[in-house]
Each structure stands twice: as C-alpha cells, then as structure tokens.
PDB file of C-alpha atoms in Angstrom:
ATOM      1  CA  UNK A   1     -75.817 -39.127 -60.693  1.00  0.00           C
ATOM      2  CA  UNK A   2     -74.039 -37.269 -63.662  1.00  0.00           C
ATOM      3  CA  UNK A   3     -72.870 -40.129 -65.383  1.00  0.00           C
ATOM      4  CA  UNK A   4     -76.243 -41.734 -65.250  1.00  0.00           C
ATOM      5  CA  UNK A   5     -78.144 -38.296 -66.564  1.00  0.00           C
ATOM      6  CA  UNK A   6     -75.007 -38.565 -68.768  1.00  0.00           C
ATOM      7  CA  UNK A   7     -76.187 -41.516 -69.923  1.00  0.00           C
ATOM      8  CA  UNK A   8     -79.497 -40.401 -70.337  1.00  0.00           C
ATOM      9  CA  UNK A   9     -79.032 -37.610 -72.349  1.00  0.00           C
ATOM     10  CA  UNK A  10     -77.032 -39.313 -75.196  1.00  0.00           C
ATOM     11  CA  UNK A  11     -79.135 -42.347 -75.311  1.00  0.00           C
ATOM     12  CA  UNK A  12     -82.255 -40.130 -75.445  1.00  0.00           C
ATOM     13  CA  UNK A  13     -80.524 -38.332 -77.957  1.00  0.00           C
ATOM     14  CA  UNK A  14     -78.896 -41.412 -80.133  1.00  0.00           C
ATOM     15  CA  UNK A  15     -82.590 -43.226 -79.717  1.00  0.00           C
ATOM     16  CA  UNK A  16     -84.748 -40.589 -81.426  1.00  0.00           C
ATOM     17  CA  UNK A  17     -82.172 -39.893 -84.515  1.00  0.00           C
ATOM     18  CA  UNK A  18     -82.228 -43.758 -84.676  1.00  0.00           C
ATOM     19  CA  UNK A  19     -85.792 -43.605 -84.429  1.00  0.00           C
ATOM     20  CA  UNK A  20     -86.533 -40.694 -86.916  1.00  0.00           C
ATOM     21  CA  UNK A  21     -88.735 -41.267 -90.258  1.00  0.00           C
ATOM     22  CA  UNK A  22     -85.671 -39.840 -92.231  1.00  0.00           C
ATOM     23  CA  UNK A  23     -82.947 -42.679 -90.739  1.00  0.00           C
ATOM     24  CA  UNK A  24     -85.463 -45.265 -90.856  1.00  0.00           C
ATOM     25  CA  UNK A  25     -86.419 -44.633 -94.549  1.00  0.00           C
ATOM     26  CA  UNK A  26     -82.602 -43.010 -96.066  1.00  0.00           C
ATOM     27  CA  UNK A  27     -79.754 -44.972 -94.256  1.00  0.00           C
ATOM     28  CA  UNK A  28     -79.199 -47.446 -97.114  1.00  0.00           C
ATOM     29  CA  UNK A  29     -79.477 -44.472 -99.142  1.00  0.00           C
ATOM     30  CA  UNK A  30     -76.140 -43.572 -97.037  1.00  0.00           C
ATOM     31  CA  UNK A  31     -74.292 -46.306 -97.078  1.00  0.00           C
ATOM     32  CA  UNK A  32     -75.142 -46.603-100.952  1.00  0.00           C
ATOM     33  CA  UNK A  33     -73.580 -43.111-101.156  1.00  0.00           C
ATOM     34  CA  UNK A  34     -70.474 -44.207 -98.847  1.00  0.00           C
ATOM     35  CA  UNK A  35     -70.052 -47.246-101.224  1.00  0.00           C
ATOM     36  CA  UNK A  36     -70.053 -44.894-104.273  1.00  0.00           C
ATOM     37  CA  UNK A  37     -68.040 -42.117-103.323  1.00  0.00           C
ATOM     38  CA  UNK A  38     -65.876 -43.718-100.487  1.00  0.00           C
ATOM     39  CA  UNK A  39     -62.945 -45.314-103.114  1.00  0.00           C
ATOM     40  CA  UNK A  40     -62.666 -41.146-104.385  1.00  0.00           C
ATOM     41  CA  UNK A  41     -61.002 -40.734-101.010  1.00  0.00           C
ATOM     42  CA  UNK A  42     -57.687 -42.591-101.922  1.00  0.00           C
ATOM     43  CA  UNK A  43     -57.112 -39.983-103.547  1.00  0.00           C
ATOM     44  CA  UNK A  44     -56.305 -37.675-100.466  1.00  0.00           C
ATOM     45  CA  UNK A  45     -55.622 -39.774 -97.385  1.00  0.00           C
ATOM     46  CA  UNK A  46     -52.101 -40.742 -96.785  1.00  0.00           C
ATOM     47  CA  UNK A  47     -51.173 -44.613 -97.849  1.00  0.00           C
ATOM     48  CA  UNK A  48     -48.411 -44.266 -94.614  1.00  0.00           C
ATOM     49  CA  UNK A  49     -51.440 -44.069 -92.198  1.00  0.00           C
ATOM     50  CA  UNK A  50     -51.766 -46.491 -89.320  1.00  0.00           C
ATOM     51  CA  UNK A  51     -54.924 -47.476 -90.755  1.00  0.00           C
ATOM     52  CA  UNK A  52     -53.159 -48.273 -94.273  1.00  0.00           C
ATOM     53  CA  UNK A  53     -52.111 -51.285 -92.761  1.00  0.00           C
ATOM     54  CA  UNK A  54     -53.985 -54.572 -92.833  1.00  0.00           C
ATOM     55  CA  UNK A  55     -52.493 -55.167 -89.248  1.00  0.00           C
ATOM     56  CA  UNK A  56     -54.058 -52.602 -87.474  1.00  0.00           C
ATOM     57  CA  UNK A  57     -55.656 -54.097 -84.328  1.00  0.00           C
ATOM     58  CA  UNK A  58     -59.029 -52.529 -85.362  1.00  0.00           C
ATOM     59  CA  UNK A  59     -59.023 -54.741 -88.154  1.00  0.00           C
ATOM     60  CA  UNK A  60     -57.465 -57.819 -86.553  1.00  0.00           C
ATOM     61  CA  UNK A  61     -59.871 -57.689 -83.419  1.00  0.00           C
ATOM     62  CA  UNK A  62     -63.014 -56.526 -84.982  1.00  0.00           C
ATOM     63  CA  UNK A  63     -63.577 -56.739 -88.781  1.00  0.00           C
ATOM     64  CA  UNK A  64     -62.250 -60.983 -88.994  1.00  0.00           C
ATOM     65  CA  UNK A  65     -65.313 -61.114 -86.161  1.00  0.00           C
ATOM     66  CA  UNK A  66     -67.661 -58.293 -87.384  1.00  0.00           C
ATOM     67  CA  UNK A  67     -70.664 -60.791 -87.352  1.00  0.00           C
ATOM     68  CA  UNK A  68     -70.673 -61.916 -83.704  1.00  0.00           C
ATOM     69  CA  UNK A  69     -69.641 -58.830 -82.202  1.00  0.00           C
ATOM     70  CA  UNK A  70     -73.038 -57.214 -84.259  1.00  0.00           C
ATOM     71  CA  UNK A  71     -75.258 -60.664 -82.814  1.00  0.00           C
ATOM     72  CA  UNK A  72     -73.407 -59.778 -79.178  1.00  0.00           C
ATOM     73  CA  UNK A  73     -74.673 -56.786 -78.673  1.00  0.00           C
ATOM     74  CA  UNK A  74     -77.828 -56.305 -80.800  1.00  0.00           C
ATOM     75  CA  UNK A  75     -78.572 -59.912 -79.101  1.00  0.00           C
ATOM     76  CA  UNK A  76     -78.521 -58.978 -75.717  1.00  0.00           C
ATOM     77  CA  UNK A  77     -80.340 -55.596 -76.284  1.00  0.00           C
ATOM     78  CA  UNK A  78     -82.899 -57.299 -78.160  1.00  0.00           C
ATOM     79  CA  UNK A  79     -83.263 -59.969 -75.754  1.00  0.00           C
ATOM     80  CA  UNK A  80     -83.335 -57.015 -72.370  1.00  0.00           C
ATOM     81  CA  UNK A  81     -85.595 -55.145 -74.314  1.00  0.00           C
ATOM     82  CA  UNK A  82     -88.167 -57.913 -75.075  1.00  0.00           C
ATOM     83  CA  UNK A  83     -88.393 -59.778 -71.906  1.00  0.00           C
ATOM     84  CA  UNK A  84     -87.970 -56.627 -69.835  1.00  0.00           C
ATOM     85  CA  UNK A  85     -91.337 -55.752 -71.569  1.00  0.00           C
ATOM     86  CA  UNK A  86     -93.122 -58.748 -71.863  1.00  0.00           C
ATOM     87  CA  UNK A  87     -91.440 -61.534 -69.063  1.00  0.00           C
ATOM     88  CA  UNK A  88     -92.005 -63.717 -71.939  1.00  0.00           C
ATOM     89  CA  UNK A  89     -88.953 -66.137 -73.086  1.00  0.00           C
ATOM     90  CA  UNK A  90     -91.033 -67.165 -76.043  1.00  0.00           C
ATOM     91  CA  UNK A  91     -91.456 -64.000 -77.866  1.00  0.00           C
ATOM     92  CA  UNK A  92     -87.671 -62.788 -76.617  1.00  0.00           C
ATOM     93  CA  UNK A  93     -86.558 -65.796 -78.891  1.00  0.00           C
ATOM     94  CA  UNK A  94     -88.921 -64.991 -81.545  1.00  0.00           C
ATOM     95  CA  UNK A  95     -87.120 -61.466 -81.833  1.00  0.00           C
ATOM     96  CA  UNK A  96     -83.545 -63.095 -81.743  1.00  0.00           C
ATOM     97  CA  UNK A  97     -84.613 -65.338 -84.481  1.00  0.00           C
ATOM     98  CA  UNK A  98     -84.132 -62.217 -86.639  1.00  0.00           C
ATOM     99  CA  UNK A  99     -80.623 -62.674 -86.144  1.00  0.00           C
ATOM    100  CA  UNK A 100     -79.819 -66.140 -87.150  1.00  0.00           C
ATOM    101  CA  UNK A 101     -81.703 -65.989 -89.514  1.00  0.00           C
ATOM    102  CA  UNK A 102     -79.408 -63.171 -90.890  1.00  0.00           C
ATOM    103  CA  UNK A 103     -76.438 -64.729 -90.182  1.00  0.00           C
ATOM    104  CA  UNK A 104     -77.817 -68.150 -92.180  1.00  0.00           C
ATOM    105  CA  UNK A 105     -78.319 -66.095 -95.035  1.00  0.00           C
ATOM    106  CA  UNK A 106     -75.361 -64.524 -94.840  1.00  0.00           C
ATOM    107  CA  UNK A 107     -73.445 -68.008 -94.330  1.00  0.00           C
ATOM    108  CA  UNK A 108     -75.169 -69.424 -97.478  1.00  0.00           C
ATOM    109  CA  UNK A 109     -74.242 -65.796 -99.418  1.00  0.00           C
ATOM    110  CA  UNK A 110     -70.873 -66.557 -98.625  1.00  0.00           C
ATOM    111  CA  UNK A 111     -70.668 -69.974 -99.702  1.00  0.00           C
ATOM    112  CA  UNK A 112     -72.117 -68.836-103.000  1.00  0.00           C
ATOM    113  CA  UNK A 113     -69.186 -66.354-103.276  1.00  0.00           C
ATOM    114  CA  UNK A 114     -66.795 -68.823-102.233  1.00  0.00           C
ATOM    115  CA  UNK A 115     -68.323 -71.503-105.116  1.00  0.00           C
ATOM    116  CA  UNK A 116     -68.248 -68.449-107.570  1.00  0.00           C
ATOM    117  CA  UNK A 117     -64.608 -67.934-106.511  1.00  0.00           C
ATOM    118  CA  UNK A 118     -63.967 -71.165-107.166  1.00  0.00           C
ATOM    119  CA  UNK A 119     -65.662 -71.957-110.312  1.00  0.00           C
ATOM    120  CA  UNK A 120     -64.213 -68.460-112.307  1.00  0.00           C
ATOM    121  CA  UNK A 121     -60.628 -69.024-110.939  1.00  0.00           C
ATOM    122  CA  UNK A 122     -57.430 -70.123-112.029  1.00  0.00           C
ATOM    123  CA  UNK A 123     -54.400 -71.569-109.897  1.00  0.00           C
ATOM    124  CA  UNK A 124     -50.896 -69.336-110.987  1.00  0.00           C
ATOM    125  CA  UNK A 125     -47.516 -69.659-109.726  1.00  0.00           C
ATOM    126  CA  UNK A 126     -45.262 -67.225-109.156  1.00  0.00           C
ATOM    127  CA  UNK A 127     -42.484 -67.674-112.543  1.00  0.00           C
ATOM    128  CA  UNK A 128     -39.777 -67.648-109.793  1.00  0.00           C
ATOM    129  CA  UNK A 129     -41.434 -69.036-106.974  1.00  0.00           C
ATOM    130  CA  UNK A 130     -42.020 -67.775-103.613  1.00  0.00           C
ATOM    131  CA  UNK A 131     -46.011 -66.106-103.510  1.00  0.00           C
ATOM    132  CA  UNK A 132     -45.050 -62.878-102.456  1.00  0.00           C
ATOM    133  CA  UNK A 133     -42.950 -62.048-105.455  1.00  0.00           C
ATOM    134  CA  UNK A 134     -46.084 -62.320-107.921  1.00  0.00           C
ATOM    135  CA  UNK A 135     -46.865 -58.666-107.782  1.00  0.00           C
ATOM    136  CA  UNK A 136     -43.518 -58.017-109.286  1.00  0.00           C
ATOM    137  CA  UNK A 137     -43.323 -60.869-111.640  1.00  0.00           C
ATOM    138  CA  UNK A 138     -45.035 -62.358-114.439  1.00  0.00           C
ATOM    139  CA  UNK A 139     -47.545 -65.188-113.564  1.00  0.00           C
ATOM    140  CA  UNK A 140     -47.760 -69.184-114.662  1.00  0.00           C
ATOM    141  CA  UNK A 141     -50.138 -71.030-115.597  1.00  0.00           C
ATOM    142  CA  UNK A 142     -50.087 -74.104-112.960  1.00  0.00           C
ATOM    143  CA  UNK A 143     -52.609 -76.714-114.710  1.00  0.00           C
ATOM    144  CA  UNK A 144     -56.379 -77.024-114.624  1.00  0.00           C
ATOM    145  CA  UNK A 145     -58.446 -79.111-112.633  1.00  0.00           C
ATOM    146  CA  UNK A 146     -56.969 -77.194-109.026  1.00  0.00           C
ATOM    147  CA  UNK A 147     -59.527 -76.488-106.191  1.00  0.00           C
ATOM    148  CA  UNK A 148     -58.921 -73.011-104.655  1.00  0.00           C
ATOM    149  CA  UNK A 149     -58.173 -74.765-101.532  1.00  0.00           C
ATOM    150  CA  UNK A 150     -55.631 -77.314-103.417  1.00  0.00           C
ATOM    151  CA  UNK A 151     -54.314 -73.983-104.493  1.00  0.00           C
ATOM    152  CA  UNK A 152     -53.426 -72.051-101.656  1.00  0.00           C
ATOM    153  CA  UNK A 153     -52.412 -74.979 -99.813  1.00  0.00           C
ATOM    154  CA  UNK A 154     -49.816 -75.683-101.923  1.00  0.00           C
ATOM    155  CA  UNK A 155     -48.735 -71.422-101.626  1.00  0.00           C
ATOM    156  CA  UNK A 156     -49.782 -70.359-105.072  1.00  0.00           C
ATOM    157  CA  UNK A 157     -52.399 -67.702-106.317  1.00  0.00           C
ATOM    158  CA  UNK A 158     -55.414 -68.244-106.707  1.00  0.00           C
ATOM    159  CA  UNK A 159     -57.404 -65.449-108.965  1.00  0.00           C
ATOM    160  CA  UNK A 160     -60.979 -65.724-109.884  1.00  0.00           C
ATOM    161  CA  UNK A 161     -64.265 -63.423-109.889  1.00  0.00           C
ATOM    162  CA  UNK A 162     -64.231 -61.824-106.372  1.00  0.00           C
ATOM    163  CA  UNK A 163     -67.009 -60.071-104.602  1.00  0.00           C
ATOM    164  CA  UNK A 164     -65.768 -58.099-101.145  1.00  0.00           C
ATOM    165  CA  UNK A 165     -67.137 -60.579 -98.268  1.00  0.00           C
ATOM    166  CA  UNK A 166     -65.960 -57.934 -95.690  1.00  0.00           C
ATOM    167  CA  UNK A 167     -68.008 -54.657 -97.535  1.00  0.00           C
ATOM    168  CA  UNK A 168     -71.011 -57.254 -97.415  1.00  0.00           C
ATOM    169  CA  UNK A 169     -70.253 -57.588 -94.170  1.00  0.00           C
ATOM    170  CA  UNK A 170     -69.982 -54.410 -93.006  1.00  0.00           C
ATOM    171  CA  UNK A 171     -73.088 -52.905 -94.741  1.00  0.00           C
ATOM    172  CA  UNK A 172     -75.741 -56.004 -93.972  1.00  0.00           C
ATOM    173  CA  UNK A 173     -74.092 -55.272 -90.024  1.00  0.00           C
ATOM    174  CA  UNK A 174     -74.691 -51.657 -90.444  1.00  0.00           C
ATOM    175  CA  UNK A 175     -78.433 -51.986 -91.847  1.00  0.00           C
ATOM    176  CA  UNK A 176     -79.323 -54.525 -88.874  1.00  0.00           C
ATOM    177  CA  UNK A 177     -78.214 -52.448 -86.387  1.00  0.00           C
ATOM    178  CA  UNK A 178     -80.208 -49.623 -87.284  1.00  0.00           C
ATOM    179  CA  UNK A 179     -82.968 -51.426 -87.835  1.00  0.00           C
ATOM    180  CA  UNK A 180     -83.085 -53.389 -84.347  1.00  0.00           C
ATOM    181  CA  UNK A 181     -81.526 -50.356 -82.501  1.00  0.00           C
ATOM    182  CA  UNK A 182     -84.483 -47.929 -84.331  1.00  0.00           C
ATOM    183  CA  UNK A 183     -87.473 -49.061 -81.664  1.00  0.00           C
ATOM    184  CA  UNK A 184     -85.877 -47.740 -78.898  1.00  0.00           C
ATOM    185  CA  UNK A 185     -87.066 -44.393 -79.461  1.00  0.00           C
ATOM    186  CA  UNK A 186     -90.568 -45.158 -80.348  1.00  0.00           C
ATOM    187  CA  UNK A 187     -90.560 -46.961 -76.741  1.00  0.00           C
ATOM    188  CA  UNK A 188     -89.550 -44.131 -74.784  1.00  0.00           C
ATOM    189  CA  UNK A 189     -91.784 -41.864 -76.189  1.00  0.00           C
ATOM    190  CA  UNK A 190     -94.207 -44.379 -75.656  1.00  0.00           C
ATOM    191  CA  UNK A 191     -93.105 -43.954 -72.045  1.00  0.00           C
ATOM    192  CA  UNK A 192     -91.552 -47.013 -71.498  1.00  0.00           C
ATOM    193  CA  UNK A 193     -89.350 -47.218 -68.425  1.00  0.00           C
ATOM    194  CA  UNK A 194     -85.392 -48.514 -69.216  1.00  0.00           C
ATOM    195  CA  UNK A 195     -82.590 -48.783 -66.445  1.00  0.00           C
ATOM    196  CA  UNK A 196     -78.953 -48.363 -67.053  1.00  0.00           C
ATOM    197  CA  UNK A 197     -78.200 -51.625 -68.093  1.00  0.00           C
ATOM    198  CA  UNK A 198     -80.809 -51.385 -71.194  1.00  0.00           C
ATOM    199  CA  UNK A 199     -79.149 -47.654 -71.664  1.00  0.00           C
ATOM    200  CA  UNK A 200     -75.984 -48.982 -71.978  1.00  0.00           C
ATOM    201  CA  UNK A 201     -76.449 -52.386 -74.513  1.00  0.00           C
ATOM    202  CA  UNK A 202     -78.296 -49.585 -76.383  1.00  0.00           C
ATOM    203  CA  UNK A 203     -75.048 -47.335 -76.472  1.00  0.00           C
ATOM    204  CA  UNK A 204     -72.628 -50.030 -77.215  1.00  0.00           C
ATOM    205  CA  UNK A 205     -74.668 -50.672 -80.327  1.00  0.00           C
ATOM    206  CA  UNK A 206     -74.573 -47.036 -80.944  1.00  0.00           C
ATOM    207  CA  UNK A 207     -70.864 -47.159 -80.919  1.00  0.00           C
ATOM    208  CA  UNK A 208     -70.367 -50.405 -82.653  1.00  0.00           C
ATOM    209  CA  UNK A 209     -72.726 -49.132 -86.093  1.00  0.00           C
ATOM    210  CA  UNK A 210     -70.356 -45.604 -85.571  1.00  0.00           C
ATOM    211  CA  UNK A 211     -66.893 -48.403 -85.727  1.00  0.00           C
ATOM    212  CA  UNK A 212     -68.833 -50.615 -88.886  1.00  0.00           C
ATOM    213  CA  UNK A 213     -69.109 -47.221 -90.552  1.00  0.00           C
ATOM    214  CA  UNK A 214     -65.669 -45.901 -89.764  1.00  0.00           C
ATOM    215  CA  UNK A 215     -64.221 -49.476 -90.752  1.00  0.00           C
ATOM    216  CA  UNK A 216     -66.105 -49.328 -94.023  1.00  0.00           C
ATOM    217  CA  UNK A 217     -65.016 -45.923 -94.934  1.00  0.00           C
ATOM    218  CA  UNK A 218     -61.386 -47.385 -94.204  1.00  0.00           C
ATOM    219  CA  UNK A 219     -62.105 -50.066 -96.646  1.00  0.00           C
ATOM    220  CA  UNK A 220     -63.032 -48.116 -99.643  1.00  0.00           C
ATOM    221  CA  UNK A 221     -60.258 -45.024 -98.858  1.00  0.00           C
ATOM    222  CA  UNK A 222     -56.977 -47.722 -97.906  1.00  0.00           C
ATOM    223  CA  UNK A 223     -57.826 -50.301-100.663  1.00  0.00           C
ATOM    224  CA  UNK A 224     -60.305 -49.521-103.458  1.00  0.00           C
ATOM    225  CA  UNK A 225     -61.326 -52.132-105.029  1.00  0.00           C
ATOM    226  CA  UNK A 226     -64.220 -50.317-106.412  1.00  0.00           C
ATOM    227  CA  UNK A 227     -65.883 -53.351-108.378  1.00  0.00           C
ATOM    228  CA  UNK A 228     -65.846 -55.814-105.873  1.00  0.00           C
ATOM    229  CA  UNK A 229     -66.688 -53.788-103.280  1.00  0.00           C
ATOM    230  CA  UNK A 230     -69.544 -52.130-104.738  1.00  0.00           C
ATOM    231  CA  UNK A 231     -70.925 -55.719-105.449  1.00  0.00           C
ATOM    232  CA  UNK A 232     -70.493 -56.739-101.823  1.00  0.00           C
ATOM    233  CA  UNK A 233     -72.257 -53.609-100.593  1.00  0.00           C
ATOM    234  CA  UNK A 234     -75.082 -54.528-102.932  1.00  0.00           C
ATOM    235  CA  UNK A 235     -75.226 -57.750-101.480  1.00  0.00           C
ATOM    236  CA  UNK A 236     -75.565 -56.740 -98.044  1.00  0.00           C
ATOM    237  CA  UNK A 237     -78.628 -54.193 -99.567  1.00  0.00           C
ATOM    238  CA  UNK A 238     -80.440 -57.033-101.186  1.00  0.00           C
ATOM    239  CA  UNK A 239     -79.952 -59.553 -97.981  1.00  0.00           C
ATOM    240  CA  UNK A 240     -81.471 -56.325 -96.060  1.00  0.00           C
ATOM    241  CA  UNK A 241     -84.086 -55.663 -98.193  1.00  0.00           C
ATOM    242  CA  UNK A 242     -85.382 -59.332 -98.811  1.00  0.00           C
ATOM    243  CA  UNK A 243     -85.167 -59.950 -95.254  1.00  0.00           C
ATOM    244  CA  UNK A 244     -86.288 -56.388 -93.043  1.00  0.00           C
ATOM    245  CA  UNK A 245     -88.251 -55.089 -96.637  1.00  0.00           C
ATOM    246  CA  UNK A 246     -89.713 -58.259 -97.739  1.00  0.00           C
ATOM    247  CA  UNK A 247     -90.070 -61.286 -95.151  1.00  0.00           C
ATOM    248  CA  UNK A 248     -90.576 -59.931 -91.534  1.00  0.00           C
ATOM    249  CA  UNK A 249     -92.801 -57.900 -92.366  1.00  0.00           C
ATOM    250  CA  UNK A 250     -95.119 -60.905 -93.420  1.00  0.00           C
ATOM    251  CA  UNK A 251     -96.036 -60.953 -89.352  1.00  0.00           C
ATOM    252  CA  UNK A 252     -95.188 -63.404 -86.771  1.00  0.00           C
ATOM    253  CA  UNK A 253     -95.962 -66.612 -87.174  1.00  0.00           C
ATOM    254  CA  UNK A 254     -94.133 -70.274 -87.130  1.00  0.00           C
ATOM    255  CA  UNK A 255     -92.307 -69.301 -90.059  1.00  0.00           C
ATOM    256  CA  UNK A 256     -91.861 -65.661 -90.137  1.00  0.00           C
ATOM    257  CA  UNK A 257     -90.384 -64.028 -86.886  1.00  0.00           C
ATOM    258  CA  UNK A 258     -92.109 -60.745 -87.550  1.00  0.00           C
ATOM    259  CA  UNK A 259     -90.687 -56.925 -87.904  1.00  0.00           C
ATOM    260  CA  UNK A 260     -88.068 -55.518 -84.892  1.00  0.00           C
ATOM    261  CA  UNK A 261     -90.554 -54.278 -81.944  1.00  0.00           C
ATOM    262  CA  UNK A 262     -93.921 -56.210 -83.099  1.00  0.00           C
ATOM    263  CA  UNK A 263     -95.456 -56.876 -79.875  1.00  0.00           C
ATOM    264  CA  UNK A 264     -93.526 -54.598 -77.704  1.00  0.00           C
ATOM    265  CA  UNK A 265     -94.555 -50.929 -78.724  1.00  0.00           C
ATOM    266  CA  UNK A 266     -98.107 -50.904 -76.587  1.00  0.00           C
ATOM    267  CA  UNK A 267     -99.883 -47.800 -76.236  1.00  0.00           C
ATOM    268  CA  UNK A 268    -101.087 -46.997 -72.876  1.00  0.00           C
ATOM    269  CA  UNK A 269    -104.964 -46.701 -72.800  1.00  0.00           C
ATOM    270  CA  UNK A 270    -106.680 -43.301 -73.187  1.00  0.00           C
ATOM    271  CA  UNK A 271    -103.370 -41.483 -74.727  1.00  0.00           C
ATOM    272  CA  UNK A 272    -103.803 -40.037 -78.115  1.00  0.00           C
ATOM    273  CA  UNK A 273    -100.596 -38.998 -78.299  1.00  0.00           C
ATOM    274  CA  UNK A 274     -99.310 -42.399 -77.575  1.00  0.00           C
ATOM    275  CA  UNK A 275    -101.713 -43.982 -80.390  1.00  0.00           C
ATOM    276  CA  UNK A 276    -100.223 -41.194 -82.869  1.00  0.00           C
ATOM    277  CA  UNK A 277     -96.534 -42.486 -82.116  1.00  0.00           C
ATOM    278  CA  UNK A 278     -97.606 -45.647 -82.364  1.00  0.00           C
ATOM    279  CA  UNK A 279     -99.146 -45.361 -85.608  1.00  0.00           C
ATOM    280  CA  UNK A 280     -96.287 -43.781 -87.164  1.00  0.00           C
ATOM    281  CA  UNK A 281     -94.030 -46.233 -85.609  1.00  0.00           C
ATOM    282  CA  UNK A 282     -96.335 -48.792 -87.667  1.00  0.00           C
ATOM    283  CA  UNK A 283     -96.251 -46.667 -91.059  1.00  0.00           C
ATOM    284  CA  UNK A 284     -92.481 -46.308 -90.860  1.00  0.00           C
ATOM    285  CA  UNK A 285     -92.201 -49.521 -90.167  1.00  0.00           C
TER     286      UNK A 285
END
C-alpha cells in the first residue's frame, strides 16, 4: 500500500507539471537555453570525470539507442492509455502513428546529414599513417573522388560539414516525450481512472526525458562542439515544430494522425469544471 500511494503521489505530481500551460508552451524554450549555455560548462566540470569518457555505459547502452528506447516506452504508454480509454485498436494505432512518423522524419533528416557529410568532405591520411596519430600530426591530402564510406573503410579521416546527429537526437526525444507524456494530467483531472501499470509506463517516461536531459547536458559540458551542436538542436526544434506545431494539429484523418490525446480527453456530462479543463487542455494544445 505505500509503494502504490508512493506511486501515486509522484505520478500525480510529475503529470500536472507535465501538464501545466507553462511546460507545454516554454520547454523548447529550455532546451534552446540548455543548447546555448550548456558548452559554457566546460569550463568548470572536470575533463577526468567518469562521464568524460565516451565509454561510459550510459552512453554505450542508451544514447547509440536513444530512439527506440523513447518509441519503447512512450509506445506502450500511448498505446495503455488509448485503448484503456477507448477498447479501440484502431484509434490506439492512430496515436502510435505519431511515432513513426517521427522516427521517418528523423531517418530521412539523417540521411540528409549523412549526404551533406558526404558531399562537403574530404578523405585525409594521417602523414605517418596509423588514424589515431592525426590529432598530433599534420594531415594529407588522399585524392578526390573518395566516398565517406570508401574512406573510413580504408582507416583514414574523413572531415566534412558536420551537424551533431546525437544533440538532434536528444532534443527531438526530449520534445516528444513531453508532448505525449503532457495528457496525462489533463486525464486525471478529468477523472479518469489509471492502475499501476499505466502509473508506472508513465514514470519510466518521466525518468527517461530526466536521462535525455542529463545526457544532453553531458554532451555540451564533456565535448563542445558548439556549432554543430547548436545546429543539431535546431534540427530537432524544427522536426518538432513542423510535426507537433504544424501537421497534427491539422486533425485526424487518413493522412494526418491528429494532436497527442484527440479523442481521449472526454468530459463527463453535467461537469463544468470538467468542460473548463477540457477547454484549456484544447487551447494549450
């Protein structure tokens, strides 16, 4: 009984800051501050930190995977929280259309990257071989004509016009999980009923937008790379904005899977006060 009123409590809690007119409207505003002022941190933390290390096991086991950890768990919350609601398969697979199409765009972003890559790049040998040495020594010139791929096969360097594919990862993950996490506190004020198991998908993506934050901050204090990463975070912004600003809210329809919690915030009849939340669910929204 204490865990679950445990549970209660910080869900209750972590639902209605999610679910606030102030997150809803000012977290890219956050992460657009994190992304500006996040690279001034290098300047205190300690580059013999655990976390200065591209081996850490944070970034091994979750950042390489950061997009199908985010469609794990914002999946199956979306997907409890819909057909919990509504019994209806159709319209739970209408929500979790949100998320491939997210992930399509962000597969076609990163091809784009990788072509830009490609296209701006050169192919350079270290002068006295051996890849690892070409901090310390002057580069070569290999030839023109070289793919990246040709490139890095063959163990040189390949430099070219880079934008950060993990910040743009990071930030679009961050901005879809508050923005499918944000209805749950609309529906319990609504008075919607939720059992552990919804509690708990709900808290996992609570603590897995609280990891993409903390990774992100990691990012931009261990290795500043202030251009590129600035450019991926604006990425991730504009795939936000064009997709949870622009086309869902368009409404559902064949082509358009509609904004998170269309269809599944119901008022109960006679309640004013439900009607109210309701309506500035909708205005938020």
């Amino acid at each position: 009984m204490f865990l679950h009123r445990l549970l209660v409590v910080l869900t209750d809690l972590a639902a209605h800051l999610l679910g606030s007119a102030v997150v809803r409207r000012h977290f890219h505003l956050l992460l657009s501050a994190l992304l500006m002022l996040g690279p001034a941190l290098s300047f205190w933390v300690s580059q013999h930190s655990i976390f200065a290390r591209r081996s850490h096991f944070l970034y091994r086991l979750f950042l390489r995977s950061g997009w199908g950890w985010t469609c794990t768990f914002v999946g199956s919350f979306v997907f409890l929280l819909s057909f919990s609601i509504r019994r209806s398969l159709a319209l739970s697979v209408r929500h979790l259309s949100r998320l491939g199409a997210t992930g399509a765009l962000w597969l076609c972003f990163c091809k784009l990257l990788d072509l830009l890559e490609n296209a701006t790049g050169s192919c350079f040998q270290p002068l006295l071989g051996g890849a690892e040495l070409a901090e310390e020594q002057p580069l070569l010139v290999l030839r023109e004509g070289v793919s990246k791929n040709e490139c890095v096969q063959a163990g040189m360097l390949w430099s070219g016009y880079q934008v950060s594919e993990e910040v743009f990862l990071l930030c679009l993950c961050c901005l879809l999980l508050a923005e499918e996490t944000a209805v749950f506190g609309p529906y319990l004020s609504l008075g919607g009923s939720s059992g552990a198991p919804l509690r708990i998908l709900f808290l996992l993506c609570v603590l897995l937008l609280s990891l993409w934050i903390f990774l992100l901050l990691c990012l931009l204090a261990y290795f500043p790379q202030f251009p590129t990463q600035l450019l991926g975070g604006a990425l991730g912004c504009l795939s936000w904005r064009l997709l949870y600003q622009g086309w869902y809210r368009l409404g559902p329809s064949w082509f358009c899977p509609g904004r998170p919690g269309l269809g599944l915030l119901n008022t109960r009849s006679g309640s004013r006060e439900a009607e109210k939340v309701k309506a500035a669910v909708d205005h938020i929204q």
